[in-house]
Short mmCIF file of C-alpha atoms in Angstrom, two decimals:
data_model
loop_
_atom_site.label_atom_id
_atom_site.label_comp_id
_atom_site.label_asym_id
_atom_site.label_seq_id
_atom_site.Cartn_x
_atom_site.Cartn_y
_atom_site.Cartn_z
CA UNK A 1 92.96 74.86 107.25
CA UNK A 2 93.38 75.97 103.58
CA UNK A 3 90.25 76.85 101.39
CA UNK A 4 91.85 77.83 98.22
CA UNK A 5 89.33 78.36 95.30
CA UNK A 6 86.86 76.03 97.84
CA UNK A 7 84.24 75.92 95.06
CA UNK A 8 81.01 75.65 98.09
CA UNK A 9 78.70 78.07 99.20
CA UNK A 10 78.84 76.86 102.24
CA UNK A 11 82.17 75.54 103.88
CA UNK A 12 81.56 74.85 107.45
CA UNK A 13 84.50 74.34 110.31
CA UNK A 14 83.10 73.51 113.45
CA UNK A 15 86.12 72.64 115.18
CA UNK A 16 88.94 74.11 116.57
CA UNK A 17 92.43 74.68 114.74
CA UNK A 18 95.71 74.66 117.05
CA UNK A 19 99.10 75.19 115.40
CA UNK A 20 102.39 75.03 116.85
CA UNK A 21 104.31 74.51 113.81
CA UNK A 22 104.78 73.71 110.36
CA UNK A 23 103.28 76.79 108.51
CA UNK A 24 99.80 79.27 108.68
CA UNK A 25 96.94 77.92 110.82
CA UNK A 26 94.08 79.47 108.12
CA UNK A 27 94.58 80.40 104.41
CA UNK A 28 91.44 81.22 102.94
CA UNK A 29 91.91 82.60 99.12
CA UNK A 30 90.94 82.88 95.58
CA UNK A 31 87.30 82.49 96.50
CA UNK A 32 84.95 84.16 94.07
CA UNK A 33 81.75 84.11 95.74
CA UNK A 34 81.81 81.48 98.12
CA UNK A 35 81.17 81.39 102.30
CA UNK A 36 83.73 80.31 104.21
CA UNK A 37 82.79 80.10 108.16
CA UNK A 38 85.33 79.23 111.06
CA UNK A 39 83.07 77.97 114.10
CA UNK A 40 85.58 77.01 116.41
CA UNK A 41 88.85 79.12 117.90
CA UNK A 42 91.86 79.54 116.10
CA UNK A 43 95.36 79.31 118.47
CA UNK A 44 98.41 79.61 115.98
CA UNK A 45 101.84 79.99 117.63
CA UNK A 46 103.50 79.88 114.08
CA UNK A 47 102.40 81.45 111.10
CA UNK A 48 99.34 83.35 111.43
CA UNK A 49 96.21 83.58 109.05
CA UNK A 50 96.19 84.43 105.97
CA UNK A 51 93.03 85.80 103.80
CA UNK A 52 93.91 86.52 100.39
CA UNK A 53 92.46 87.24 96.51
CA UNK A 54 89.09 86.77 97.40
CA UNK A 55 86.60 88.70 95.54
CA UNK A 56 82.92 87.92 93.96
CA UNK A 57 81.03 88.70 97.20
CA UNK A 58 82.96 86.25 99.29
CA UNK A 59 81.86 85.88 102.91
CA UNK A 60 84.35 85.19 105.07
CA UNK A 61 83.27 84.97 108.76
CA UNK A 62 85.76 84.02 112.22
CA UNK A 63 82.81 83.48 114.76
CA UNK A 64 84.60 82.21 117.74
CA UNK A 65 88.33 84.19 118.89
CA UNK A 66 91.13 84.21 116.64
CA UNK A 67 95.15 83.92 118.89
CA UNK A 68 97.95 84.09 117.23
CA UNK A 69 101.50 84.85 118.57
CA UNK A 70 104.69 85.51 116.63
CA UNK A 71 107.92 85.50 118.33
CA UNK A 72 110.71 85.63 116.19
CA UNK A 73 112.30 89.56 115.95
CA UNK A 74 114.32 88.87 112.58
CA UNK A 75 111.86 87.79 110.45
CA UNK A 76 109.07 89.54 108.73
CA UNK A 77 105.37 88.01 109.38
CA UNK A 78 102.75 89.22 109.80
CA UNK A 79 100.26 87.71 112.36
CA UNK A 80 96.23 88.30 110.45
CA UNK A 81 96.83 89.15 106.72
CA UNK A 82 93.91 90.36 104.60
CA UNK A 83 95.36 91.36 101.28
CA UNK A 84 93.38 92.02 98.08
CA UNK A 85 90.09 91.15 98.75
CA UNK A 86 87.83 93.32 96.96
CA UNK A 87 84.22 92.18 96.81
CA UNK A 88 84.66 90.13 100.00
CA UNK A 89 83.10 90.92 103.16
CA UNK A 90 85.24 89.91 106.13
CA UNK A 91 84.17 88.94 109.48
CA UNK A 92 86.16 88.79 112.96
CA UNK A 93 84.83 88.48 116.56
CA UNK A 94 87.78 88.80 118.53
CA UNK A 95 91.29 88.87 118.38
CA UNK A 96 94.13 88.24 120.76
CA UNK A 97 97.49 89.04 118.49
CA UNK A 98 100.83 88.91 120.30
CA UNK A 99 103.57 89.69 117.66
CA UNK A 100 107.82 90.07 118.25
CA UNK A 101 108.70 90.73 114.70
CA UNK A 102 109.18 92.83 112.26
CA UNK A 103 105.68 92.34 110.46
CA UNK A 104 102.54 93.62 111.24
CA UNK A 105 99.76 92.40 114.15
CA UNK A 106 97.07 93.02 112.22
CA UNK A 107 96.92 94.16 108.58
CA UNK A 108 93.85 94.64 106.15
CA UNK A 109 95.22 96.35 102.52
CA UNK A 110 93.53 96.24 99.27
CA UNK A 111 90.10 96.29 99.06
CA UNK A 112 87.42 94.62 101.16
CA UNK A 113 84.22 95.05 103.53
CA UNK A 114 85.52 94.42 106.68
CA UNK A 115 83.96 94.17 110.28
CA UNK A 116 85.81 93.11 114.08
CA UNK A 117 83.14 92.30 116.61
CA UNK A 118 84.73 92.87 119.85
CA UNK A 119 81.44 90.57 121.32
CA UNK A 120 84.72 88.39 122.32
CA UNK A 121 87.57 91.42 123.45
CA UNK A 122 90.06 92.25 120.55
CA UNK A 123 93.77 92.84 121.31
CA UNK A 124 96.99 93.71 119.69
CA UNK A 125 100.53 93.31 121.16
CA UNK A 126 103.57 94.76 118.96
CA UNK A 127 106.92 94.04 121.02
CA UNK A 128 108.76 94.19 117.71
CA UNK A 129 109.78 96.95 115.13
CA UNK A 130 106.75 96.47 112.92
CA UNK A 131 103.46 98.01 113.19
CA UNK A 132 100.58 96.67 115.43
CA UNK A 133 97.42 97.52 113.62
CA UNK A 134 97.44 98.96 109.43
CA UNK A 135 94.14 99.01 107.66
CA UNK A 136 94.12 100.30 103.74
CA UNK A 137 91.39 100.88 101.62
CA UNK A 138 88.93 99.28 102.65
CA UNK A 139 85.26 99.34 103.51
CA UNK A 140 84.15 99.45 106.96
CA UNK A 141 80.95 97.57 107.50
CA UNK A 142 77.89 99.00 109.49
CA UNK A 143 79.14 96.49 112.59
CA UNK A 144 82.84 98.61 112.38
CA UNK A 145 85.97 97.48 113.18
CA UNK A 146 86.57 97.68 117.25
CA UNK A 147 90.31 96.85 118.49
CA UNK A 148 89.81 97.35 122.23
CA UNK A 149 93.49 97.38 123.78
CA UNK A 150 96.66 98.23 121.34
CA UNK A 151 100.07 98.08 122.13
CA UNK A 152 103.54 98.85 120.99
CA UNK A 153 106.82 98.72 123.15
CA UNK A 154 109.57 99.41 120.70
CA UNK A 155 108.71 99.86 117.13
CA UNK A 156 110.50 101.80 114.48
CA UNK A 157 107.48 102.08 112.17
CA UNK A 158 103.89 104.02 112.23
CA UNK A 159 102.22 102.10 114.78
CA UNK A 160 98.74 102.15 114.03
CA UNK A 161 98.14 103.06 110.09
CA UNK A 162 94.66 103.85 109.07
CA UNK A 163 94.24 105.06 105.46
CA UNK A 164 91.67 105.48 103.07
CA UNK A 165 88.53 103.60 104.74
CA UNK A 166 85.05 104.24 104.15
CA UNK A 167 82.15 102.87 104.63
CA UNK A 168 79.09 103.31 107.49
CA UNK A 169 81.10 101.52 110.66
CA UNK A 170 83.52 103.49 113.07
CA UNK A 171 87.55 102.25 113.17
CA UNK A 172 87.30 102.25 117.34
CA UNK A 173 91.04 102.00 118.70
CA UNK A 174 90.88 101.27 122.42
CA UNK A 175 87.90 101.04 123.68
CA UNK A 176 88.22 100.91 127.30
CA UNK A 177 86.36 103.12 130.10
CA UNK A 178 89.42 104.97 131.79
CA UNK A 179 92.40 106.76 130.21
CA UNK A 180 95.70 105.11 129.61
CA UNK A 181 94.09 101.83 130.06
CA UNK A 182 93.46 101.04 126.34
CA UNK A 183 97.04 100.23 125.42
CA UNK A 184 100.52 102.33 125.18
CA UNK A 185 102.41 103.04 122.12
CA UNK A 186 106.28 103.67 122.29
CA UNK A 187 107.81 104.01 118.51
CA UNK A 188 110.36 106.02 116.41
CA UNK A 189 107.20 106.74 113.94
CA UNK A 190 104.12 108.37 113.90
CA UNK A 191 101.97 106.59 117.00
CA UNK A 192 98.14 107.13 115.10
CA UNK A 193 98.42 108.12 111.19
CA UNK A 194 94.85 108.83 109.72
CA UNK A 195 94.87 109.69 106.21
CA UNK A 196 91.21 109.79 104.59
CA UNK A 197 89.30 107.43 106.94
CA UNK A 198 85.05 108.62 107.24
CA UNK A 199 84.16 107.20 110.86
CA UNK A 200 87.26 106.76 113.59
CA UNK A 201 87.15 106.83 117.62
CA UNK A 202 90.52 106.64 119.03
CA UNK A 203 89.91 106.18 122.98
CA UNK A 204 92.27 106.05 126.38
CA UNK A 205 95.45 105.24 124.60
CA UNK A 206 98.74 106.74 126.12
CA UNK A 207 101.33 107.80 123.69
CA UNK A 208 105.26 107.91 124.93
CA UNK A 209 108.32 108.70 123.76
CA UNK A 210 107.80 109.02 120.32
CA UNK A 211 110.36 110.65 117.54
CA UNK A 212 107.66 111.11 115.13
CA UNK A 213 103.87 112.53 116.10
CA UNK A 214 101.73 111.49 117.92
CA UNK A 215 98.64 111.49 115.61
CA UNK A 216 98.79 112.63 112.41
CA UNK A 217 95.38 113.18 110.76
CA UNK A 218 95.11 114.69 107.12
CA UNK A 219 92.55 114.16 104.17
CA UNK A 220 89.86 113.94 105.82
CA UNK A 221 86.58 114.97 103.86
CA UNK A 222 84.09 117.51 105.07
CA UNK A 223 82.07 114.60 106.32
CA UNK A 224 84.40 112.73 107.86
CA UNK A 225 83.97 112.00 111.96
CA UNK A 226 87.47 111.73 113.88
CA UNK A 227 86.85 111.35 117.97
CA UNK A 228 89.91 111.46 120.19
CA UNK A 229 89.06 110.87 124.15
CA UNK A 230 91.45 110.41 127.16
CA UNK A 231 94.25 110.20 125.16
CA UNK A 232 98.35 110.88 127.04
CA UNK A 233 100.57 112.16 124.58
CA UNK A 234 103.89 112.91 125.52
CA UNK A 235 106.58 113.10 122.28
CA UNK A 236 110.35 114.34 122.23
CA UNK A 237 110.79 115.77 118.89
CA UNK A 238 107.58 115.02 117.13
CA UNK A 239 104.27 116.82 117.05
CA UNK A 240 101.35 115.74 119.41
CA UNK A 241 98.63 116.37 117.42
CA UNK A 242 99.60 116.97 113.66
CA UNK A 243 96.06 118.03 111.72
CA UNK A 244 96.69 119.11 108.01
CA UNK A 245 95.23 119.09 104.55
CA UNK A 246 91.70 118.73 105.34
CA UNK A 247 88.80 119.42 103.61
#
C-alpha cells in the first residue's frame, strides 16, 4: 500500500496486506490533513512500514495487528518507521515486530501524537545489534503507548530509547503480571535510557549482562511520573540504576 500525498479525507483499506518481497508493505506520507485507515492486518516479511512527512492534522490509524519480521543482520532497516510527522496523530493496535538487523524494531522520531493500543498484544523482538524500541519527541496521546513484551538478545546499541515525550498518555514497557516475564534485554549499551519523557511505566523486564546501565533516567521535570516494578537488573561494568540531572 502507498498513500503518498492521498489527497482524501477518508482512505479506507479493508483488506489485508501480505508481503514477502519486493519492497515496504505500507508507506503512508506527505499527507497534510488527510485520514488514512488500515482495517485489515498487515504481515510484511520484507521491508516494514513506513509513515513519513505527514503533518496538517493527519490521522493515521492501524486498527487490526501490524507483523513484520526482518531477518537480514548486515543491513540497516528498520521494521515500523514514523519519522517527521508533526501535526499527525498516529494510531497502532498491536504489534508483533521480529527484527535480525542492525535497524530499529520500532522507531517514532520527529514530531507526532502517537498512541499503541495493546487491545491486540504488542511485541518487540531485537536479535540483532540495533535497538528494539526508540521513541523521540513526540506526543503521547491520552490512550499511551503500551509495548507489552520487549526483547533484545545481542545488541550493541541503547536498547530501548525514550526521549523527550510529552503529552497526557503513559510510555508502558512490559506490561505483564509477573517479573521477568515482560521481555529480557542483553546489550553492550544502556538497556532503558529516559531522557525528558512526562508519563513512563517500565514493568517485569529482566536486564542481563549489560556493559552500559541498566536504566539511565535524567531530565526529567518536577512533574514528570517514572514507575519501575519487578524489574532484574544484573550489569558487569555499568550502573543499575543511573538517575541524574533532574529537576
Amino acid at each position: 500500500m502507498d498513500a503518498t500525498g492521498a489527497g482524501d479525507p477518508n482512505v479506507l483499506l479493508n483488506a489485508d496486506i501480505t508481503n514477502t518481497g519486493g519492497g515496504m508493505s505500507v508507506v503512508i506520507q506527505d499527507l497534510a490533513g488527510e485520514g488514512v485507515a488500515v482495517n485489515g492486518t498487515v504481515d510484511d516479511t520484507d521491508g516494514g512500514v513506513l509513515v513519513q512527512d505527514n503533518t496538517g492534522g493527519a490521522n493515521i490509524q492501524f486498527n487490526d495487528a501490524v507483523a513484520v519480521t526482518i531477518n537480514d543482520p548486515n543491513v540497516d532497516v528498520d521494521a515500523v518507521a514514523l519519522i517527521n510527522n508533526t501535526g499527525a496523530n498516529i494510531n497502532f493496535n498491536g504489534l508483533d515486530i521480529n527484527i535480525d538487523s542492525e535497524g530499529i524494531g520500532f522507531t517514532a522520531t520527529g514530531g507526532g501524537t502517537l498512541t499503541v493500543d495493546n487491545t491486540n498484544p504488542t511485541s518487540i523482538t531485537q536479535d540483532g545489534e540495533g535497538s528494539a524500541l526508540e521513541l523521540r519527541d513526540l506526543t503521547i496521546a491520552a490512550g499511551g503507548a503500551a509495548f507489552d513484551t520487549v526483547n533484545v538478545t545481542a545488541g550493541t546499541d541503547d536498547a530501548v530509547i525514550l526521549e523527550n515525550l510529552g503529552g497526557t498518555g503513559t510510555v508502558t514497557v512490559g506490561s505483564a503480571s509477573d517479573p521477568n516475564v515482560a521481555g529480557q534485554i542483553t546489550t553492550d549499551g544502556t538497556a532503558i535510557n529516559v531522557d525528558n519523557v512526562e508519563n513512563l511505566s517500565v514493568n517485569n523486564i529482566a536486564i542481563a549482562n549489560t556493559t552500559g546501565d541498566g536504566i539511565e533516567l535524567t531530565n526529567q521535570s518536577a512533574t514528570s511520573t517514572a514507575a519501575f516494578t519487578g524489574l532484574d537488573i544484573d550489569t558487569t561494568t555499568g550502573t543499575g540504576v543511573n538517575i541524574h540531572d533532574n529537576a
